[in-house]
Coordinates of C-alpha atoms in Angstrom, one line a residue:
X19 CA 0.0 0.0 0.0
X20 CA 1.4 3.4 -1.0
X21 CA 2.0 5.8 1.8
X22 CA -0.2 8.9 1.9
X23 CA 1.4 12.1 0.5
X24 CA 0.8 15.2 2.6
X25 CA 1.8 18.8 2.2
X26 CA 2.5 21.1 5.1
X27 CA 2.8 24.8 4.0
X28 CA 4.0 27.5 6.3
X29 CA 3.6 31.0 5.1
X30 CA 5.7 33.4 7.1
X31 CA 3.9 36.5 5.9
X32 CA 6.4 39.3 5.2
X33 CA 9.5 37.2 5.7
X34 CA 12.4 38.9 4.0
X35 CA 14.6 37.1 1.4
X36 CA 17.8 38.5 3.0
X37 CA 16.9 38.7 6.7
X38 CA 15.6 35.1 7.1
X39 CA 18.8 33.5 5.7
X40 CA 20.8 35.8 8.0
X41 CA 18.9 34.6 11.0
X42 CA 19.4 31.0 9.9
X43 CA 23.1 31.5 9.6
X44 CA 23.2 33.0 13.0
X45 CA 21.7 29.9 14.5
X46 CA 18.5 31.7 15.6
X47 CA 16.2 29.4 13.6
X48 CA 17.4 25.9 14.2
X49 CA 14.3 24.0 13.0
X50 CA 14.3 25.8 9.7
X51 CA 18.0 25.2 9.5
X52 CA 17.4 21.5 9.9
X53 CA 15.0 21.6 6.9
X54 CA 17.6 23.4 4.8
X55 CA 20.3 20.8 5.7
X56 CA 18.0 18.1 4.5
X57 CA 16.5 20.0 1.6
X58 CA 16.8 23.4 -0.1
X59 CA 16.7 27.1 0.4
X60 CA 16.5 29.4 -2.6
X61 CA 15.0 32.7 -3.8
X62 CA 11.7 33.1 -5.6
X63 CA 9.6 35.9 -6.9
X64 CA 6.1 36.8 -5.8
X65 CA 3.7 38.9 -7.8
X66 CA 2.8 42.5 -8.5
X67 CA 1.4 44.0 -6.3
X68 CA 3.5 42.3 -3.7
X69 CA 0.9 42.5 -1.0
X70 CA -1.0 40.2 1.4
X71 CA -4.1 38.6 0.0
X72 CA -3.4 39.1 -3.8
X73 CA 0.1 37.6 -3.3
X74 CA -1.5 34.4 -1.8
X75 CA -3.2 33.8 -5.1
X76 CA -0.1 32.4 -7.0
X77 CA 0.6 29.5 -4.7
X78 CA -3.0 28.7 -3.9
X79 CA -4.5 29.0 -7.4
X80 CA -1.5 29.1 -9.7
X81 CA -2.6 32.5 -11.1
X82 CA -1.5 36.1 -10.6
X83 CA -3.7 39.0 -9.4
X84 CA -4.4 40.4 -12.9
X85 CA -5.6 37.0 -14.1
X86 CA -7.8 36.6 -11.0
X87 CA -9.2 40.2 -11.2
X88 CA -8.0 40.9 -7.6
X89 CA -5.5 43.6 -8.3
X90 CA -4.7 44.7 -4.8
X91 CA -5.8 44.6 -1.2
X92 CA -7.9 47.5 -2.3
X93 CA -9.2 47.7 -5.9
X94 CA -11.6 49.8 -8.0
X95 CA -13.7 49.0 -11.0
X96 CA -14.4 52.0 -13.2
X97 CA -16.9 50.2 -15.4
X98 CA -19.0 49.1 -12.4
X99 CA -18.6 52.5 -10.6
X100 CA -19.8 54.5 -13.7
X101 CA -22.8 52.1 -14.0
X102 CA -23.8 52.9 -10.5
X103 CA -21.9 53.7 -7.4
X104 CA -24.4 51.8 -5.3
X105 CA -22.8 48.6 -6.5
X106 CA -20.7 46.3 -4.3
X107 CA -18.6 45.4 -7.3
X108 CA -17.4 49.0 -7.9
X109 CA -14.6 48.9 -5.3
X110 CA -13.2 46.7 -2.6
X111 CA -11.0 46.9 0.5
X112 CA -10.1 43.5 2.1
X113 CA -8.8 45.4 5.1
X114 CA -12.0 44.9 7.0
X115 CA -15.5 43.5 6.6
X116 CA -15.2 43.3 2.8
X117 CA -12.6 40.6 3.2
X118 CA -15.6 38.3 3.4
X119 CA -16.1 38.9 -0.3
X120 CA -12.6 37.7 -1.3
X121 CA -13.8 34.1 -2.0
X122 CA -16.7 35.2 -4.3
X123 CA -14.5 37.8 -6.0
X124 CA -12.3 35.0 -7.3
X125 CA -13.2 33.5 -10.7
X126 CA -15.2 30.3 -10.1
X127 CA -13.3 28.4 -12.8
X128 CA -9.9 28.9 -10.9
X129 CA -9.9 26.2 -8.2
X130 CA -7.7 26.6 -5.1
X131 CA -5.5 23.9 -3.5
X132 CA -8.1 23.5 -0.8
X133 CA -10.6 22.4 -3.5
X134 CA -8.1 20.0 -5.2
X135 CA -6.1 18.4 -2.4
X136 CA -8.7 16.4 -0.4
X137 CA -8.6 16.9 3.4
X138 CA -7.4 20.5 3.5
X139 CA -7.0 22.7 6.6
X140 CA -6.5 26.4 6.7
X141 CA -5.1 28.8 9.3
X142 CA -5.6 32.6 9.2
X143 CA -5.7 32.8 5.4
X144 CA -8.6 34.8 3.9
X145 CA -8.9 32.5 0.8
X146 CA -11.3 29.9 2.2
X147 CA -13.7 29.0 -0.6
X148 CA -15.3 25.7 0.0
X149 CA -13.3 25.2 3.2
X150 CA -15.8 23.8 5.9
X151 CA -15.7 25.8 9.2
X152 CA -14.3 22.8 11.1
X153 CA -11.3 22.8 8.7
X154 CA -10.7 26.6 9.0
X155 CA -8.6 26.4 12.2
X156 CA -8.2 30.1 12.6
X157 CA -11.8 31.2 12.0
X158 CA -13.2 31.2 15.5
X159 CA -12.3 34.4 17.3
X160 CA -10.1 35.6 14.4
X161 CA -11.7 39.0 14.2
X162 CA -11.1 39.9 17.8
X163 CA -7.6 38.5 17.7
X164 CA -6.7 40.5 14.7
X165 CA -8.3 43.7 16.1
X166 CA -6.4 43.5 19.3
X167 CA -3.2 42.8 17.5
X168 CA -3.7 45.8 15.2
X169 CA -4.6 48.5 17.7
X170 CA -2.5 47.2 20.7
X171 CA 0.5 46.2 18.5
X172 CA 0.5 42.8 20.3
X173 CA 0.9 40.5 17.4
X174 CA 2.6 37.4 18.8
X175 CA -0.5 36.0 20.5
X176 CA -2.1 35.5 17.1
X177 CA 0.8 33.3 15.9
X178 CA 1.0 31.4 19.2
X179 CA -2.7 30.6 19.3
X180 CA -2.5 29.6 15.6
X181 CA 0.3 27.1 16.4
X182 CA -1.7 25.7 19.3
X183 CA -4.7 25.2 17.0
X184 CA -2.5 23.2 14.6
X185 CA -1.3 21.0 17.5
X186 CA -4.8 20.5 18.8
X187 CA -6.0 19.3 15.4
X188 CA -3.1 16.9 15.1
X189 CA -3.5 15.6 18.6
X190 CA -7.2 15.0 18.0
X191 CA -6.4 12.2 15.6
X192 CA -7.4 14.0 12.4
X193 CA -5.4 13.5 9.3
X194 CA -4.7 15.9 6.4
X195 CA -3.7 16.1 2.8
X196 CA -3.0 19.8 2.8
X197 CA -2.4 22.1 5.7
X198 CA -1.8 25.8 4.9
X199 CA -0.8 27.9 7.9
X200 CA -0.2 31.7 7.9
X201 CA 1.9 33.3 10.6
X202 CA 1.2 37.1 10.2
X203 CA 3.4 38.6 12.9
X204 CA 6.6 39.0 10.9
X205 CA 4.6 41.2 8.5
X206 CA 2.9 43.1 11.3
X207 CA 6.0 43.8 13.4
X208 CA 7.9 44.8 10.2
X209 CA 5.1 47.3 9.5
X210 CA 4.8 48.8 12.9
X211 CA 8.3 48.6 14.3
X212 CA 11.2 47.7 11.9
X213 CA 12.1 44.8 9.7
X214 CA 15.0 44.1 12.1
X215 CA 13.3 45.0 15.4
X216 CA 13.7 42.5 18.2
X217 CA 10.0 41.9 18.1
X218 CA 10.2 41.1 14.4
X219 CA 13.0 38.7 15.1
X220 CA 11.0 37.1 17.9
X221 CA 8.2 36.6 15.4
X222 CA 10.6 34.6 13.1
X223 CA 11.4 32.5 16.2
X224 CA 7.8 31.7 16.8
X225 CA 7.5 30.3 13.3
X226 CA 10.6 28.2 13.9
X227 CA 9.4 26.9 17.2
X228 CA 6.1 25.9 15.7
X229 CA 7.8 24.0 12.9
X230 CA 9.9 22.1 15.4
X231 CA 6.9 21.0 17.5
X232 CA 4.7 20.1 14.5
X233 CA 7.5 18.2 12.9
X234 CA 8.2 16.2 16.1
X235 CA 4.5 15.2 16.3
X236 CA 4.4 14.2 12.6
X237 CA 7.5 12.1 13.1
X238 CA 5.9 10.5 16.1
X239 CA 2.9 9.6 14.0
X240 CA 5.2 8.2 11.2
X241 CA 3.9 10.8 8.7
X242 CA 6.9 13.2 8.2
X243 CA 8.8 11.1 5.7
X244 CA 5.9 11.4 3.3
X245 CA 5.2 15.0 4.0
X246 CA 6.2 17.8 1.6
X247 CA 7.1 20.8 3.7
X248 CA 7.2 24.2 2.1
X249 CA 8.0 27.6 3.8
X250 CA 7.9 30.8 1.9
X251 CA 6.5 34.4 2.1
X252 CA 4.2 36.5 0.0
X253 CA 6.4 39.6 -0.1
X254 CA 9.4 41.3 1.6
X255 CA 9.3 44.7 3.3
X256 CA 11.5 47.8 3.5
X257 CA 11.7 50.4 6.3
X258 CA 9.6 53.5 5.6
X259 CA 10.1 57.0 7.1
X260 CA 8.3 59.2 4.5
X261 CA 4.7 59.1 3.3
X262 CA 3.1 60.7 0.3
X263 CA -0.7 60.3 0.4
X264 CA -1.5 59.6 -3.2
X265 CA -5.3 60.2 -2.9
X266 CA -4.7 63.6 -1.3
X267 CA -2.1 64.4 -3.9
X268 CA -4.7 63.8 -6.7
X269 CA -7.3 65.9 -4.8
X270 CA -4.9 68.7 -4.1
X271 CA -3.9 68.8 -7.8
X272 CA -7.5 69.3 -9.1
X273 CA -8.7 65.6 -9.5
X274 CA -10.8 65.0 -6.4
X275 CA -10.2 61.4 -5.4
X276 CA -12.2 58.7 -3.7
X277 CA -10.2 56.3 -1.6
X278 CA -10.7 54.2 1.4
X279 CA -12.2 55.0 3.8
X280 CA -13.5 58.3 2.3
X281 CA -15.3 56.6 -0.6
X282 CA -18.5 58.6 -0.7
X283 CA -17.3 62.0 -2.0
X284 CA -19.5 63.6 -4.6
X285 CA -18.5 64.1 -8.2
X286 CA -15.0 62.5 -7.9
X287 CA -12.6 63.0 -10.8
X288 CA -10.4 60.0 -9.8
X289 CA -10.1 57.0 -7.5
X290 CA -6.9 55.9 -5.8
X291 CA -6.4 52.4 -4.3
X292 CA -3.3 51.6 -2.2
X293 CA -1.9 48.2 -1.4
X294 CA 0.9 47.4 0.9
X295 CA 1.3 51.2 0.9
X296 CA 4.0 51.0 -1.8
X297 CA 1.6 50.2 -4.6
X298 CA -1.0 52.7 -5.9
X299 CA -3.5 52.4 -8.7
X300 CA -5.1 55.6 -10.2
X301 CA -8.4 55.4 -12.0
X302 CA -9.3 58.6 -13.9
X303 CA -13.0 59.4 -14.0
X304 CA -13.0 62.7 -15.8
X305 CA -13.6 61.4 -19.3
X306 CA -16.4 60.1 -21.4
X307 CA -17.0 56.3 -21.2
X308 CA -16.1 53.7 -18.7
X309 CA -13.0 52.2 -20.4
X310 CA -9.4 52.1 -19.2
X311 CA -7.2 54.7 -20.8
X312 CA -4.1 54.4 -22.9
X313 CA -1.2 56.8 -23.1
X314 CA -2.7 59.6 -25.2
X315 CA -6.0 59.5 -23.3
X316 CA -4.2 59.6 -20.0
X317 CA -2.2 62.7 -21.1
X318 CA -5.5 64.3 -22.0
X319 CA -7.4 63.4 -18.8
X320 CA -4.5 63.7 -16.4
X321 CA -2.6 66.4 -18.2
X322 CA 1.1 66.0 -19.0
X323 CA 2.1 68.7 -16.6
X324 CA 0.2 67.1 -13.7
X325 CA 1.5 63.6 -14.6
X326 CA 5.1 64.8 -14.8
X327 CA 4.7 66.6 -11.4
X328 CA 3.5 63.3 -9.8
X329 CA 6.3 61.3 -11.3
X330 CA 8.8 63.9 -10.1
X331 CA 7.7 63.3 -6.5
X332 CA 10.5 61.7 -4.5
X333 CA 8.1 59.0 -3.3
X334 CA 7.5 57.8 -6.8
X335 CA 9.9 55.3 -8.3
X336 CA 8.0 55.1 -11.5
X337 CA 4.5 55.1 -13.1
X338 CA 3.2 52.4 -15.4
X339 CA 0.4 52.8 -17.8
X340 CA -0.9 51.2 -21.0
X341 CA 0.7 52.4 -24.3
X342 CA -1.2 53.4 -27.3
X343 CA -0.8 50.0 -28.9
X344 CA -2.4 46.8 -27.7
X345 CA -0.3 44.9 -25.2
X346 CA 2.1 47.8 -24.8
X347 CA 3.0 49.4 -21.5
X348 CA 5.0 52.5 -20.6
X349 CA 7.3 52.6 -17.6
X350 CA 7.9 56.3 -16.8
X351 CA 10.2 57.8 -14.2
X352 CA 11.6 61.3 -13.7
X353 CA 14.4 60.6 -16.2
X354 CA 12.1 59.4 -19.0
X355 CA 10.3 56.4 -20.4
X356 CA 10.8 52.8 -21.5
X357 CA 8.3 50.6 -23.4
X358 CA 7.3 47.0 -22.8
X359 CA 5.5 45.3 -25.8
X360 CA 4.1 41.8 -25.8
X361 CA 3.7 40.2 -29.2
X362 CA 2.2 36.7 -28.8
X363 CA 4.8 34.9 -26.6
X364 CA 7.6 37.5 -27.2
X365 CA 8.4 40.0 -24.5
X366 CA 10.2 43.2 -25.6
X367 CA 11.7 45.9 -23.4
X368 CA 13.1 49.0 -25.0
X369 CA 14.5 52.0 -23.1
X370 CA 13.5 55.2 -25.0
X371 CA 14.5 58.3 -23.0
X372 CA 15.4 56.3 -19.9
X373 CA 15.8 52.8 -18.4
X374 CA 13.4 52.8 -15.3
X375 CA 13.7 49.1 -14.8
X376 CA 17.5 49.3 -14.8
X377 CA 17.9 46.4 -17.2
X378 CA 20.7 48.1 -19.0
X379 CA 19.7 47.1 -22.5
X380 CA 17.0 46.3 -25.0
X381 CA 15.5 42.9 -24.3
X382 CA 13.5 40.5 -26.5
X383 CA 12.8 37.0 -25.2
X384 CA 10.4 34.2 -26.1
X385 CA 8.0 33.2 -23.4
X386 CA 7.3 34.5 -19.9
X387 CA 9.7 32.0 -18.3
X388 CA 12.5 33.5 -20.4
X389 CA 11.3 37.0 -19.3
X390 CA 11.7 35.8 -15.7
X391 CA 15.2 34.4 -16.2
X392 CA 16.3 37.6 -18.0
X393 CA 15.2 39.8 -15.1
X394 CA 15.6 37.5 -12.1
X395 CA 18.8 39.0 -10.7
X396 CA 17.8 42.6 -11.5
X397 CA 16.5 45.4 -9.2
X398 CA 13.0 44.6 -10.5
X399 CA 12.7 40.8 -10.8
X400 CA 10.1 39.4 -13.2
X401 CA 9.0 42.9 -14.0
X402 CA 8.1 42.3 -17.6
X403 CA 5.6 39.6 -17.0
X404 CA 4.3 41.0 -13.7
X405 CA 3.4 44.3 -15.4
X406 CA 1.8 42.4 -18.2
X407 CA -0.3 40.1 -16.0
X408 CA -1.5 43.0 -13.8
X409 CA -2.8 45.1 -16.7
X410 CA -4.8 42.2 -18.1
X411 CA -7.5 43.4 -15.6
X412 CA -9.3 46.6 -15.9
X413 CA -9.2 46.9 -12.1
X414 CA -5.4 47.6 -12.4
X415 CA -6.5 51.1 -13.3
X416 CA -5.2 53.7 -15.7
X417 CA -1.9 54.4 -13.9
X418 CA 0.0 52.3 -11.4
X419 CA 2.5 53.9 -9.1
X420 CA 5.4 51.9 -7.7
X421 CA 6.9 53.7 -4.7
X422 CA 10.6 54.4 -4.1
X423 CA 12.2 52.4 -1.2
X424 CA 11.9 54.4 2.0
X425 CA 8.6 55.9 1.0
X426 CA 5.0 54.8 0.7
X427 CA 1.7 56.2 -0.7
X428 CA -0.7 56.4 2.3
X429 CA -0.6 58.8 5.3
X430 CA -3.4 60.2 7.4
X431 CA -5.7 57.1 7.4
X432 CA -3.0 54.6 8.2
X433 CA -3.2 54.0 11.9
X434 CA -1.0 52.9 13.5
X435 CA 1.6 54.6 11.3
X436 CA 3.5 52.2 9.0
X437 CA 7.2 52.1 9.5
X438 CA 7.6 49.4 6.9
X439 CA 6.0 48.9 3.5
X440 CA 5.7 46.6 0.5
X441 CA 3.7 46.2 -2.7
X442 CA 6.2 47.7 -5.2
X443 CA 8.1 46.0 -8.0
X444 CA 11.5 46.5 -6.2
X445 CA 13.4 43.3 -5.4
X446 CA 13.2 44.0 -1.7
X447 CA 9.4 43.4 -2.0
X448 CA 9.3 40.9 -4.9
X449 CA 12.0 38.5 -3.8
X450 CA 10.9 35.9 -1.1
X451 CA 12.7 33.0 0.6
X452 CA 11.7 29.6 -0.6
X453 CA 12.5 26.6 1.6
X454 CA 11.4 22.9 1.2
X455 CA 12.5 19.6 2.5
X456 CA 13.5 18.2 -0.8
X457 CA 16.7 18.1 -2.8
X458 CA 17.5 18.0 -6.5
X459 CA 14.5 20.0 -7.7
X460 CA 15.0 22.2 -10.8
X461 CA 17.4 25.2 -10.2
X462 CA 15.9 27.6 -12.8
X463 CA 14.4 30.9 -11.6
X464 CA 11.3 30.2 -9.5
X465 CA 8.0 32.0 -8.9
X466 CA 5.7 31.4 -6.0
X467 CA 3.1 30.4 -8.6
X468 CA 5.3 27.3 -9.2
X469 CA 4.4 26.0 -5.8
X470 CA 0.8 25.4 -6.9
X471 CA 2.0 23.0 -9.6
X472 CA 4.6 21.4 -7.4
X473 CA 2.2 20.6 -4.6
X474 CA -0.3 19.1 -7.0
X475 CA 2.4 17.0 -8.7
X476 CA 3.4 15.7 -5.2
X477 CA -0.2 14.5 -4.8
X478 CA -0.3 13.1 -8.4
X479 CA -2.7 15.7 -9.7
X480 CA -2.3 17.6 -13.0
X481 CA -3.8 21.2 -12.9
X482 CA -6.1 22.2 -15.8
X483 CA -4.5 25.6 -16.0
X484 CA -1.8 27.6 -14.2
X485 CA 0.7 30.4 -14.7
X486 CA 3.3 28.3 -12.8
X487 CA 5.2 25.1 -13.5
X488 CA 6.3 22.3 -11.3
X489 CA 9.8 22.8 -9.8
X490 CA 10.7 19.1 -10.3

């Protein structure tokens, strides 16, 4: 009789691709070190925007935010808004009660690992479609736990209680095919303190201790040898000490903006949606029709002077918007512009008056995996495909702003103040650590979307569709 194949997935939300290896080398995370000694640690890329929620989609569905139509932790749909603002599909913020709509916002034809893997358990992850309540280990009391953690900045009890719920489930005699556990405190402590604050380091230790105890119990049960263990993150973070409120900037420059939580302003001229605080999408409303705009239309609605003034702000690394041609995109910083064009399977990057992505040359490659390889070690890893996938959805907006490291795009309404941010295309946000208890998997550049295919292959399942590919 063949032994049962299980997958244990630890998501250390916000774990940094450089800081976690440093802590491992310092001997601070011995249980993770043991996994690496037996298996593998490597770097992978997440998605754009690199933010909690949307960045869970690649490893749980095999698809990116643009494909799934969930283009940020907050998003706006101009077409629905112009049809009627009294429309729950016009905008969304998953930072609160509207998180309950995340499951129904996902396309029904894109199954999750929970729906494919059999006996599947979830801890603290908002993607819970078709997960029965008794399999959603973090559901009971989650709202109160998270509220206390947010306003009192006492994050570690959430992770500690989550670990205990995993242990209680395993001690109860229940078995699993797939267990997906989110540990959010690294992210929270990085936001509200610092990425290297002692409280953040303690959050890493909580994840490590949990792994050690869970592994010991699985070994005692005789299950560990047939368990695929994966640990990764959904994004990195960087310290933030300066804030530019993008919604207020638009309002103060003559394009009155709606943004969360002030979403009921009359006669708005724009909408601004911020994710991770280093990603902003701008939706221009001061034009006829309900369509997304391309370069010439943006210059008319926004005005070239206003657009250049925004791009000249120190907080702005670059803006991205659709070019005049189909499947073309402009990357625009204070030095000038570059163009990305996608022709079938060919990805082209051409600096025109500047090289905002710092790739140093013209690029033309065949296939999105080749585009990943070409940019993997750059300052903006996987940028060509991530820009492309995001703008496949109208909810990406007309203009996307990627913030400069050290800055973010939200101010007054962010309480407590963020001292760390993510969401941008910069490598500090896009690169994540990837750890698994296997050796001799493929060594080519990896995305977190590849974990979807890899987990299904471990279970002997072939996905119908995915933007990832198995790593072995």
